[in-house]
Coordinates of C-alpha atoms in Angstrom, one line a residue:
Chain A
X23 CA 18.7 44.4 -17.0
X24 CA 15.3 45.8 -16.1
X25 CA 14.2 46.5 -12.6
X26 CA 11.6 43.8 -12.8
X27 CA 14.1 41.2 -13.9
X28 CA 16.5 42.1 -11.1
X29 CA 13.7 41.8 -8.6
X30 CA 12.7 38.5 -10.0
X31 CA 16.3 37.3 -9.8
X32 CA 16.5 38.3 -6.2
X33 CA 13.2 36.5 -5.4
X34 CA 14.6 33.3 -7.0
X35 CA 17.8 33.6 -4.9
X36 CA 15.8 33.9 -1.8
X37 CA 13.6 30.9 -2.7
X38 CA 16.8 28.9 -3.4
X39 CA 17.6 28.9 0.4
X40 CA 14.7 26.8 1.6
X41 CA 15.1 24.6 -1.5
X42 CA 18.7 24.0 -0.6
X43 CA 17.7 23.1 2.9
X44 CA 15.3 20.6 1.4
X45 CA 18.1 19.2 -0.7
X46 CA 20.2 18.8 2.5
X47 CA 17.4 16.9 4.1
X48 CA 17.3 14.5 1.1
X49 CA 20.9 13.5 1.7
X50 CA 21.0 13.8 5.4
X51 CA 19.8 10.2 6.3
X52 CA 22.6 8.7 4.2
X53 CA 25.1 11.0 6.0
X54 CA 23.5 10.0 9.3
X55 CA 24.0 6.3 8.4
X56 CA 27.6 6.7 7.4
X57 CA 28.3 8.8 10.6
X58 CA 26.6 6.2 12.8
X59 CA 28.5 3.3 11.1
X60 CA 31.8 5.0 12.0
X61 CA 31.0 5.1 15.7
X62 CA 31.6 2.5 18.4
X63 CA 28.5 1.5 20.3
X64 CA 29.6 3.6 23.3
X65 CA 30.2 6.5 21.0
X66 CA 26.8 6.2 19.6
X67 CA 25.0 6.0 22.9
X68 CA 26.8 9.1 24.2
X69 CA 26.5 11.1 20.9
X70 CA 23.6 10.1 18.8
X71 CA 23.6 12.8 16.1
X72 CA 26.9 14.6 16.3
X73 CA 29.7 13.9 13.9
X74 CA 32.1 11.3 15.2
X75 CA 35.6 12.6 16.0
X76 CA 37.2 9.2 16.3
X77 CA 35.9 7.1 13.4
X78 CA 36.2 3.3 13.5
X79 CA 35.9 1.0 10.5
X80 CA 35.4 -2.1 12.6
X81 CA 31.7 -2.2 12.0
X82 CA 32.0 -2.9 8.3
X83 CA 33.8 -6.2 8.4
X84 CA 31.7 -7.3 11.3
X85 CA 28.5 -6.6 9.4
X86 CA 29.9 -8.1 6.2
X87 CA 31.1 -11.4 7.6
X88 CA 29.4 -12.0 11.0
X89 CA 25.9 -10.9 9.8
X90 CA 26.2 -12.9 6.5
X91 CA 25.8 -9.8 4.4
X92 CA 28.4 -11.2 2.0
X93 CA 26.2 -14.2 1.3
X94 CA 23.0 -12.1 1.0
X95 CA 24.9 -9.7 -1.3
X96 CA 25.8 -12.5 -3.7
X97 CA 22.2 -13.7 -3.7
X98 CA 21.0 -10.2 -4.6
X99 CA 23.6 -9.8 -7.3
X100 CA 22.7 -13.2 -8.9
X101 CA 18.9 -12.6 -8.7
X102 CA 19.1 -9.0 -9.9
X103 CA 21.4 -9.8 -12.8
X104 CA 19.3 -12.8 -13.9
X105 CA 16.0 -10.9 -13.7
X106 CA 17.2 -7.8 -15.5
X107 CA 18.7 -9.8 -18.3
X108 CA 15.5 -11.8 -18.7
X109 CA 13.4 -8.6 -18.5
X110 CA 15.4 -7.0 -21.3
X111 CA 15.3 -10.0 -23.6
X112 CA 11.6 -10.7 -23.0
X113 CA 10.5 -7.1 -23.3
X114 CA 12.6 -6.4 -26.4
X115 CA 11.3 -9.5 -28.1
X116 CA 7.7 -8.7 -27.3
X117 CA 8.1 -5.0 -28.1
X118 CA 9.4 -6.0 -31.5
X119 CA 6.5 -8.3 -32.1
X120 CA 3.9 -5.9 -30.8
X121 CA 5.1 -2.7 -32.4
X122 CA 6.7 -3.8 -35.7
X123 CA 5.2 -7.1 -36.6
X124 CA 1.8 -6.3 -35.4
X125 CA 0.2 -9.7 -35.8
X126 CA -3.5 -10.3 -35.4
X127 CA -4.3 -10.1 -31.7
X128 CA -1.2 -8.0 -30.8
X129 CA -3.5 -5.3 -29.4
X130 CA -5.1 -7.9 -27.2
X131 CA -1.8 -9.2 -26.0
X132 CA -0.6 -5.6 -25.3
X133 CA -3.8 -4.9 -23.3
X134 CA -3.4 -8.1 -21.2
X135 CA 0.1 -7.2 -20.4
X136 CA -0.9 -3.6 -19.5
X137 CA -3.9 -4.8 -17.4
X138 CA -1.5 -7.0 -15.4
X139 CA 0.0 -3.7 -14.2
X140 CA -3.0 -3.3 -11.9
X141 CA -2.4 -6.7 -10.3
X142 CA 0.3 -5.9 -7.7
X143 CA 1.8 -8.7 -5.8
X144 CA -0.2 -8.0 -2.6
X145 CA -3.4 -8.6 -4.5
X146 CA -2.3 -12.1 -5.5
X147 CA -0.1 -12.9 -2.5
X148 CA -1.7 -16.1 -1.5
X149 CA -2.3 -17.7 -4.9
X150 CA 1.0 -16.5 -6.2
X151 CA 2.7 -18.2 -3.3
X152 CA 0.7 -21.4 -4.0
X153 CA 1.8 -21.2 -7.7
X154 CA 5.4 -20.9 -6.6
X155 CA 5.0 -24.0 -4.4
X156 CA 3.2 -25.9 -7.2
X157 CA 6.0 -25.1 -9.6
X158 CA 8.6 -26.1 -7.0
X159 CA 10.1 -22.6 -7.2
X160 CA 10.0 -21.6 -3.5
X161 CA 13.4 -21.0 -2.0
X162 CA 15.1 -21.0 -5.4
X163 CA 16.9 -18.1 -7.0
X164 CA 15.4 -19.0 -10.4
X165 CA 11.9 -18.7 -8.8
X166 CA 12.7 -15.2 -7.6
X167 CA 14.1 -14.3 -11.0
X168 CA 10.9 -15.4 -12.7
X169 CA 8.8 -13.7 -10.2
X170 CA 10.6 -10.4 -10.6
X171 CA 10.4 -10.7 -14.4
X172 CA 6.6 -11.3 -14.1
X173 CA 6.0 -8.4 -11.8
X174 CA 8.3 -5.8 -13.4
X175 CA 7.6 -6.8 -17.0
X176 CA 4.5 -4.7 -18.0
X177 CA 6.3 -1.3 -17.9
X178 CA 9.3 -2.7 -19.8
X179 CA 7.1 -4.2 -22.5
X180 CA 5.2 -0.9 -22.7
X181 CA 8.3 1.1 -23.1
X182 CA 9.9 -1.1 -25.7
X183 CA 6.7 -1.3 -27.7
X184 CA 6.4 2.5 -27.6
X185 CA 10.1 2.8 -28.6
X186 CA 10.0 0.4 -31.5
X187 CA 6.7 1.9 -32.8
X188 CA 8.6 5.1 -33.5
X189 CA 11.2 3.4 -35.7
X190 CA 10.7 3.7 -39.4
X191 CA 9.0 0.5 -40.7
X192 CA 11.3 0.6 -43.8
X193 CA 14.1 -0.8 -41.6
X194 CA 12.2 -4.0 -41.0
X195 CA 10.9 -4.2 -44.5
X196 CA 14.3 -3.8 -46.1
X197 CA 15.8 -6.4 -43.9
X198 CA 13.0 -8.8 -44.7
X199 CA 13.6 -8.3 -48.5
X200 CA 17.2 -9.0 -47.9
X201 CA 16.1 -12.4 -46.6
X202 CA 16.9 -11.9 -42.9
X203 CA 14.9 -14.1 -40.5
X204 CA 12.9 -12.5 -37.8
X205 CA 15.3 -13.7 -35.2
X206 CA 18.1 -12.1 -37.2
X207 CA 16.2 -8.9 -37.6
X208 CA 15.6 -8.8 -33.8
X209 CA 19.2 -9.6 -32.9
X210 CA 21.1 -7.4 -35.4
X211 CA 18.6 -4.5 -35.9
X212 CA 16.1 -4.2 -33.1
X213 CA 18.3 -5.0 -30.2
X214 CA 21.1 -2.5 -31.2
X215 CA 18.6 0.2 -32.1
X216 CA 16.7 -0.2 -28.9
X217 CA 19.9 0.4 -26.8
X218 CA 18.8 3.8 -25.3
X219 CA 15.5 2.3 -24.1
X220 CA 17.2 -0.9 -22.9
X221 CA 19.8 1.0 -20.9
X222 CA 17.0 3.0 -19.2
X223 CA 15.1 -0.2 -18.5
X224 CA 18.2 -2.0 -17.3
X225 CA 18.9 0.6 -14.7
X226 CA 15.3 1.0 -13.5
X227 CA 14.8 -2.7 -13.2
X228 CA 18.1 -3.1 -11.4
X229 CA 16.8 -0.6 -8.8
X230 CA 13.4 -2.4 -8.5
X231 CA 14.9 -5.9 -8.1
X232 CA 17.7 -4.8 -5.8
X233 CA 15.4 -2.9 -3.6
X234 CA 12.5 -5.3 -3.4
X235 CA 11.7 -6.9 -0.1
X236 CA 8.1 -8.3 -0.3
X237 CA 8.5 -10.7 -3.3
X238 CA 11.8 -11.8 -1.9
X239 CA 10.5 -12.4 1.6
X240 CA 7.8 -14.6 0.0
X241 CA 9.9 -16.6 -2.4
X242 CA 13.2 -17.1 -0.6
X243 CA 12.9 -18.3 2.9
X244 CA 16.2 -19.8 3.9
X245 CA 18.3 -17.9 1.4
X246 CA 18.0 -14.1 1.8
X247 CA 18.5 -11.2 -0.4
X248 CA 20.4 -8.2 0.9
X249 CA 17.3 -6.2 1.7
X250 CA 15.7 -9.0 3.6
X251 CA 19.0 -9.5 5.4
X252 CA 19.0 -5.8 6.4
X253 CA 15.4 -6.0 7.6
X254 CA 16.3 -9.0 9.7
X255 CA 19.5 -7.2 11.0
X256 CA 17.3 -4.3 12.0
X257 CA 15.2 -6.6 14.2
X258 CA 18.3 -8.3 15.6
X259 CA 20.5 -5.3 16.4
X260 CA 18.1 -2.9 18.0
X261 CA 20.8 -2.1 20.5
X262 CA 23.8 -2.2 18.2
X263 CA 22.9 0.7 16.0
X264 CA 26.4 1.3 14.5
X265 CA 26.5 -2.3 13.3
X266 CA 23.1 -2.0 11.6
X267 CA 24.2 1.3 10.1
X268 CA 27.3 -0.3 8.7
X269 CA 25.1 -3.0 7.1
X270 CA 22.9 -0.3 5.7
X271 CA 25.8 1.6 4.2
X272 CA 27.1 -1.6 2.6
X273 CA 23.7 -2.5 1.2
X274 CA 23.0 1.0 -0.2
X275 CA 26.5 1.6 -1.6
X276 CA 25.9 -0.2 -5.0
X277 CA 22.7 1.7 -5.6
X278 CA 24.2 5.1 -4.6
X279 CA 27.1 4.3 -7.0
X280 CA 24.7 3.4 -9.8
X281 CA 22.7 6.6 -9.2
X282 CA 25.8 8.8 -9.3
X283 CA 27.1 7.2 -12.5
X284 CA 23.8 6.8 -14.3
X285 CA 21.9 9.8 -12.8
X286 CA 21.1 11.2 -16.3
X287 CA 19.6 8.0 -17.6
X288 CA 17.6 7.4 -14.5
X289 CA 16.2 10.8 -14.4
X290 CA 15.3 10.9 -18.1
X291 CA 14.0 7.3 -17.8
X292 CA 11.5 8.4 -15.2
X293 CA 10.6 11.5 -17.2
X294 CA 10.0 9.4 -20.3
X295 CA 7.7 7.2 -18.3
X296 CA 5.8 10.2 -17.0
X297 CA 5.4 12.1 -20.2
X298 CA 4.4 9.1 -22.1
X299 CA 1.8 8.4 -19.4
Chain B
X29 CA -7.3 -15.6 -28.0
X30 CA -6.8 -14.7 -31.6
X31 CA -9.4 -17.1 -32.9
X32 CA -12.2 -15.6 -30.9
X33 CA -11.8 -12.2 -32.6
X34 CA -11.3 -13.5 -36.2
X35 CA -13.5 -15.2 -38.7
X36 CA -12.4 -18.6 -39.9
X37 CA -11.4 -17.4 -43.3
X38 CA -9.1 -14.7 -42.2
X39 CA -7.8 -16.9 -39.5
X40 CA -6.7 -19.5 -42.0
X41 CA -4.9 -16.9 -44.1
X42 CA -3.3 -15.4 -41.0
X43 CA -2.1 -18.6 -39.7
X44 CA -0.5 -19.4 -43.0
X45 CA 1.5 -16.3 -42.6
X46 CA 4.8 -17.5 -41.1
X47 CA 6.2 -14.2 -39.6
X48 CA 2.9 -13.9 -37.7
X49 CA 3.3 -17.2 -36.0
X50 CA 6.8 -16.3 -35.1
X51 CA 5.6 -13.0 -33.7
X52 CA 3.3 -14.9 -31.4
X53 CA 6.3 -16.9 -30.3
X54 CA 8.1 -13.7 -29.5
X55 CA 5.4 -12.4 -27.2
X56 CA 4.9 -15.9 -25.6
X57 CA 7.5 -15.5 -22.8
X58 CA 6.0 -12.2 -21.7
X59 CA 2.5 -13.4 -22.0
X60 CA 3.2 -16.7 -20.2
X61 CA 4.9 -15.0 -17.2
X62 CA 2.2 -12.5 -16.8
X63 CA -0.6 -15.0 -17.1
X64 CA 1.0 -17.7 -14.8
X65 CA 2.1 -15.3 -12.1
X66 CA -0.5 -12.6 -12.2
X67 CA -3.7 -13.2 -14.2
X68 CA -4.3 -16.8 -13.1
X69 CA -3.5 -16.1 -9.5
X70 CA -5.9 -13.2 -9.6
X71 CA -8.8 -15.6 -10.6
X72 CA -7.5 -18.2 -8.2
X73 CA -7.4 -15.6 -5.4
X74 CA -11.0 -14.6 -6.1
X75 CA -11.9 -18.3 -5.7
X76 CA -10.0 -18.5 -2.4
X77 CA -11.8 -15.5 -1.0
X78 CA -15.0 -17.5 -0.9
X79 CA -13.4 -20.4 1.1
X80 CA -12.2 -21.1 4.6
X81 CA -8.8 -22.0 3.3
X82 CA -6.3 -22.2 6.2
X83 CA -3.2 -23.2 4.2
X84 CA -3.2 -26.7 5.5
X85 CA -6.7 -28.4 5.0
X86 CA -8.4 -28.3 1.7
X87 CA -10.5 -25.2 1.2
X88 CA -14.3 -25.5 1.3
X89 CA -16.8 -23.0 -0.1
X90 CA -18.2 -20.6 2.6
X91 CA -19.8 -18.0 0.3
X92 CA -19.3 -14.4 1.3
X93 CA -18.5 -15.2 4.9
X94 CA -15.0 -13.8 4.6
X95 CA -16.4 -10.5 3.3
X96 CA -18.9 -10.4 6.1
X97 CA -16.2 -11.0 8.6
X98 CA -14.2 -8.1 7.1
X99 CA -17.1 -5.7 8.0
X100 CA -16.8 -6.8 11.6
X101 CA -13.0 -6.9 11.8
X102 CA -11.6 -3.9 13.7
X103 CA -8.1 -4.4 12.4
X104 CA -9.3 -4.3 8.8
X105 CA -11.5 -1.3 9.5
X106 CA -8.5 0.5 11.1
X107 CA -6.4 -0.3 8.1
X108 CA -9.1 1.3 5.8
X109 CA -9.2 4.4 8.0
X110 CA -5.4 4.6 8.0
X111 CA -5.6 4.3 4.2
X112 CA -8.2 7.1 4.0
X113 CA -6.0 9.4 6.2
X114 CA -3.1 8.6 3.9
X115 CA -5.1 9.4 0.7
X116 CA -6.4 12.6 2.3
X117 CA -2.8 13.9 2.3
X118 CA -2.7 13.6 -1.5
X119 CA -2.8 17.4 -2.1
X120 CA 0.5 17.8 -0.3
X121 CA 2.0 15.0 -2.4
X122 CA 1.0 16.9 -5.6
X123 CA 1.5 20.5 -4.5
X124 CA 4.9 20.2 -3.0
X125 CA 6.7 18.7 -6.0
X126 CA 4.6 20.9 -8.4
X127 CA 5.8 24.1 -6.8
X128 CA 9.4 22.9 -6.6
X129 CA 9.3 21.9 -10.3
X130 CA 7.9 25.2 -11.4
X131 CA 10.6 27.0 -9.4
X132 CA 13.3 24.9 -10.9
X133 CA 11.8 25.4 -14.4
X134 CA 11.9 29.2 -13.8
X135 CA 15.6 29.1 -13.1
X136 CA 16.2 29.0 -9.4
X137 CA 19.9 29.0 -8.9
X138 CA 21.2 25.4 -8.5
X139 CA 18.0 24.0 -9.9
X140 CA 19.5 21.2 -11.8
X141 CA 21.4 20.1 -8.7
X142 CA 18.3 20.3 -6.6
X143 CA 16.4 18.1 -9.1
X144 CA 19.0 15.4 -8.9
X145 CA 19.3 15.5 -5.1
X146 CA 15.6 15.6 -4.5
X147 CA 15.2 12.4 -6.5
X148 CA 18.1 10.7 -4.7
X149 CA 16.0 9.1 -1.8
X150 CA 13.7 7.5 -4.4
X151 CA 16.5 5.2 -5.5
X152 CA 17.1 3.9 -2.0
X153 CA 15.1 0.9 -1.0
X154 CA 12.3 1.2 1.4
X155 CA 14.2 -1.1 3.7
X156 CA 17.2 1.2 3.8
X157 CA 15.0 4.2 4.3
X158 CA 12.9 2.5 6.9
X159 CA 15.9 1.3 8.9
X160 CA 17.6 4.7 8.8
X161 CA 14.5 6.5 9.9
X162 CA 13.9 4.0 12.6
X163 CA 17.2 4.9 14.0
X164 CA 16.4 8.6 13.7
X165 CA 12.8 8.5 14.9
X166 CA 12.7 5.9 17.7
X167 CA 12.3 7.1 21.2
X168 CA 16.0 6.8 22.0
X169 CA 16.9 7.9 18.5
X170 CA 18.9 10.8 17.2
X171 CA 16.0 13.2 16.6
X172 CA 14.9 13.0 20.2
X173 CA 18.5 13.3 21.3
X174 CA 18.7 16.5 19.2
X175 CA 15.4 17.8 20.6
X176 CA 16.6 17.2 24.2
X177 CA 19.9 18.9 23.4
X178 CA 17.9 22.0 22.4
X179 CA 15.8 21.8 25.5
X180 CA 12.6 20.3 24.0
X181 CA 10.9 17.2 25.3
X182 CA 11.2 13.9 23.4
X183 CA 8.3 12.6 21.4
X184 CA 7.7 9.0 20.7
X185 CA 7.4 9.4 17.0
X186 CA 6.9 5.7 16.1
X187 CA 5.6 4.4 19.4
X188 CA 2.7 6.8 19.9
X189 CA -0.4 5.9 17.8
X190 CA -1.2 9.6 17.2
X191 CA 2.2 10.3 15.6
X192 CA 3.2 6.9 14.1
X193 CA 1.0 7.1 11.0
X194 CA 2.1 10.7 10.3
X195 CA 5.7 9.7 10.8
X196 CA 5.2 6.9 8.3
X197 CA 3.5 9.2 5.8
X198 CA 6.1 11.9 6.2
X199 CA 9.0 9.4 5.6
X200 CA 7.2 8.1 2.4
X201 CA 6.5 11.6 1.2
X202 CA 10.1 12.6 1.9
X203 CA 11.4 9.6 -0.1
X204 CA 9.1 10.1 -3.2
X205 CA 8.6 13.8 -3.7
X206 CA 11.6 14.0 -6.0
X207 CA 9.9 11.6 -8.3
X208 CA 7.0 14.1 -8.5
X209 CA 9.4 16.9 -9.3
X210 CA 10.8 14.9 -12.2
X211 CA 7.3 14.1 -13.5
X212 CA 6.2 17.8 -13.4
X213 CA 9.5 19.0 -14.9
X214 CA 8.9 16.6 -17.8
X215 CA 5.4 18.0 -18.1
X216 CA 6.7 21.6 -18.0
X217 CA 9.2 20.9 -20.8
X218 CA 6.2 20.3 -23.1
X219 CA 4.4 23.6 -22.2
X220 CA 5.0 26.2 -24.9
X221 CA 7.7 28.6 -23.7
X222 CA 5.8 31.8 -24.7
X223 CA 3.2 30.8 -22.1
X224 CA 6.0 30.7 -19.5
X225 CA 7.5 33.9 -20.9
X226 CA 4.3 35.6 -19.9
X227 CA 4.8 34.3 -16.4
X228 CA 8.1 36.2 -16.1
X229 CA 6.5 39.5 -15.1
X230 CA 6.4 41.0 -11.6
X231 CA 5.7 39.2 -8.4
X232 CA 1.9 39.4 -8.1
X233 CA 1.4 38.5 -11.7
X234 CA 3.9 35.7 -11.3
X235 CA 1.6 33.8 -8.9
X236 CA -1.5 34.6 -11.1
X237 CA 0.2 33.3 -14.2
X238 CA 1.1 30.1 -12.3
X239 CA -2.5 29.7 -11.3
X240 CA -4.2 30.7 -14.6
X241 CA -1.7 29.5 -17.2
X242 CA 1.0 27.1 -16.0
X243 CA -1.0 24.8 -13.8
X244 CA -4.0 24.5 -16.2
X245 CA -1.6 23.6 -19.0
X246 CA -0.1 20.9 -16.7
X247 CA -3.5 19.5 -16.0
X248 CA -3.1 16.1 -17.7
X249 CA 0.2 15.5 -16.0
X250 CA -1.2 16.5 -12.6
X251 CA -4.0 14.0 -13.1
X252 CA -1.5 11.3 -14.1
X253 CA 0.6 12.1 -11.0
X254 CA -2.4 12.0 -8.8
X255 CA -3.4 8.5 -10.1
X256 CA 0.1 7.1 -9.9
X257 CA 0.6 8.6 -6.4
X258 CA -2.6 7.1 -5.1
X259 CA -1.8 3.7 -6.6
X260 CA 1.6 4.0 -4.8
X261 CA -0.1 4.7 -1.6
X262 CA -2.2 1.5 -1.9
X263 CA 0.6 -0.8 -3.0
X264 CA 4.1 0.6 -2.4
X265 CA 4.3 1.1 1.4
X266 CA 5.0 -2.5 2.4
X267 CA 8.7 -2.3 2.7
X268 CA 8.6 0.9 4.7
X269 CA 5.9 -0.4 7.1
X270 CA 7.7 -3.7 7.5
X271 CA 10.9 -2.0 8.7
X272 CA 9.8 1.3 10.2
X273 CA 6.8 0.4 12.3
X274 CA 5.7 -3.2 11.6
X275 CA 2.2 -1.9 11.4
X276 CA 2.1 -0.7 15.0
X277 CA 1.8 0.5 17.6
X278 CA -1.4 -1.6 17.6
X279 CA -2.9 -1.1 14.2
X280 CA -1.8 2.6 13.9
X281 CA 0.2 2.1 10.8
X282 CA -1.4 -1.0 9.3
X283 CA -2.6 -0.5 5.8
X284 CA -4.6 -3.1 3.8
X285 CA -1.6 -4.2 1.8
X286 CA 0.3 -4.9 5.1
X287 CA -2.6 -6.6 6.6
X288 CA -2.8 -9.1 3.7
X289 CA 0.8 -10.0 4.4
X290 CA 0.1 -10.5 8.1
X291 CA -3.0 -12.6 7.5
X292 CA -1.5 -14.9 4.9
X293 CA 1.7 -15.5 6.9
X294 CA 1.5 -15.0 10.7
X295 CA -2.1 -15.8 11.2
X296 CA -2.2 -18.5 8.6
X297 CA -5.5 -17.6 7.1
X298 CA -5.0 -17.3 3.3
X299 CA -8.7 -17.6 2.5
X300 CA -9.4 -14.5 4.6
X301 CA -6.3 -12.8 3.3
X302 CA -7.6 -13.4 -0.2
X303 CA -10.8 -11.5 0.6
X304 CA -8.8 -8.5 1.8
X305 CA -6.8 -8.8 -1.5
X306 CA -10.0 -8.6 -3.5
X307 CA -11.0 -5.5 -1.6
X308 CA -7.7 -3.9 -2.3
X309 CA -8.0 -4.9 -6.0
X310 CA -11.3 -3.3 -6.3
X311 CA -10.0 -0.1 -4.7
X312 CA -7.2 -0.1 -7.2
X313 CA -9.2 -1.2 -10.1
X314 CA -10.7 2.2 -11.0
X315 CA -7.5 4.0 -10.5
X316 CA -5.5 1.6 -12.6
X317 CA -8.0 1.5 -15.4
X318 CA -7.5 5.3 -15.8
X319 CA -3.8 4.8 -15.8
X320 CA -3.9 2.1 -18.4
X321 CA -6.2 4.1 -20.6
X322 CA -3.7 7.0 -20.5
X323 CA -0.8 4.6 -21.2
X324 CA -2.3 2.7 -24.1
X325 CA -3.4 6.0 -25.7
X326 CA 0.2 7.2 -25.5
X327 CA 1.8 4.1 -26.9
X328 CA 0.3 4.9 -30.4
X329 CA -1.0 1.5 -31.0

């Protein structure tokens, strides 16, 4: 090893120290929340940042049952599952049509869907809410599912279209010659082949739907999703920080779990979006 | 839609084509959702912005009065100033992840782990992040407890209008810089490796090569990141503001997107809220147009 290389190695090791500290800062808040959730109220007031020596688990059942998190949790699961499923079906169908079938006007449809990217929910807050009222969708889970699908759709359609555009057209033509219907081609060829893109989109959209608060606040008013529930809890329990922290840990757990399991897909999914963009 | 771009003759032959009609059926759900919930509301909102709609009585046309009122509204002006301060921090939002990505790409020990950990906060919802940082940053929070334990005096991070906006910006930056690292790493993986080999010389030349070789070759991806980050600044801060500061103290952390929410809900003035929406839409329009151009170019259509 040359002197230059050793020197460079040493520099990189030195640089790794602040980078590791930054990494610690990225996980610290979650550690903080878990630590706070394990304290009693008295414990927390006396010792706000130190590690608890006498952990209690009483805050978790209290947050789960007394603060209705279990109910909000089910709402979030139902809405997220419904929206993600719908997002995958709709974007795969339109990706197939836009990239493989390429009918007259497909470019225009693709452009309209992409242009809708620049219409975030804030920009159409009032008329979107009025639309929900007019369609009798306010306060319904199905309304929130449709809203999520509408607002998270453009990127999914974009990604599926780009993905299917790279498949060899012969696949489609051969199936057509064999007499398969379009629906059959979609179901038995396009859907299985699109699996890598669909998995990425499934995970990303799960994150978006689970984490949303604005659309959910607007559409569901009596029923609450988990994130709206946590936001309300935070207003309610300004003095009972451990209980709030327990709620936060429970609400974040599924997402942390998904991240740990699917870390590779999430990271590459974001990267694909970036490089394609 | 189709008809307007096609002559009658081709249209007939096209419509006779069965797969094509089915293809339209396949895009219909996507198109319908996007049109019903986004495109039509956009036009509708533009209409509202010229009315005195209060959410109860039928709206009546008042011309550009809402827009004139905006120019006099201190809350709205404050929100624009806050937004400009936020956008002024953009160089940090780009430079920090860029430097980290280059270092990881050049083989810092533990680089792969760092990449995964840096990204981690981005998967947490803004509500979770906001609630946690509220516990940490509030006056009787853990950061001040720590400062006092080390003999410093406490700072009202969220309650003082001088520090609240910067606290908000710092938390958002903290939660999203890992996304930037990913984006730049993806860009770096497309840079020819011999270019980077050249960067593996001694220290002084290392920085020079970054400046003259690595960063210029990343230019398209840096532009993309700058556009996407700015769009995020205009439209992705709601959850964090809602939970961390609720726009306060006063208007210190109110951004236009949060103001729209306040106006349409609490103050019950959807007509006025729509006018703010249109201003936000105009601000975004240029940025998003660039983004869409990049995206449609890359979809190979």
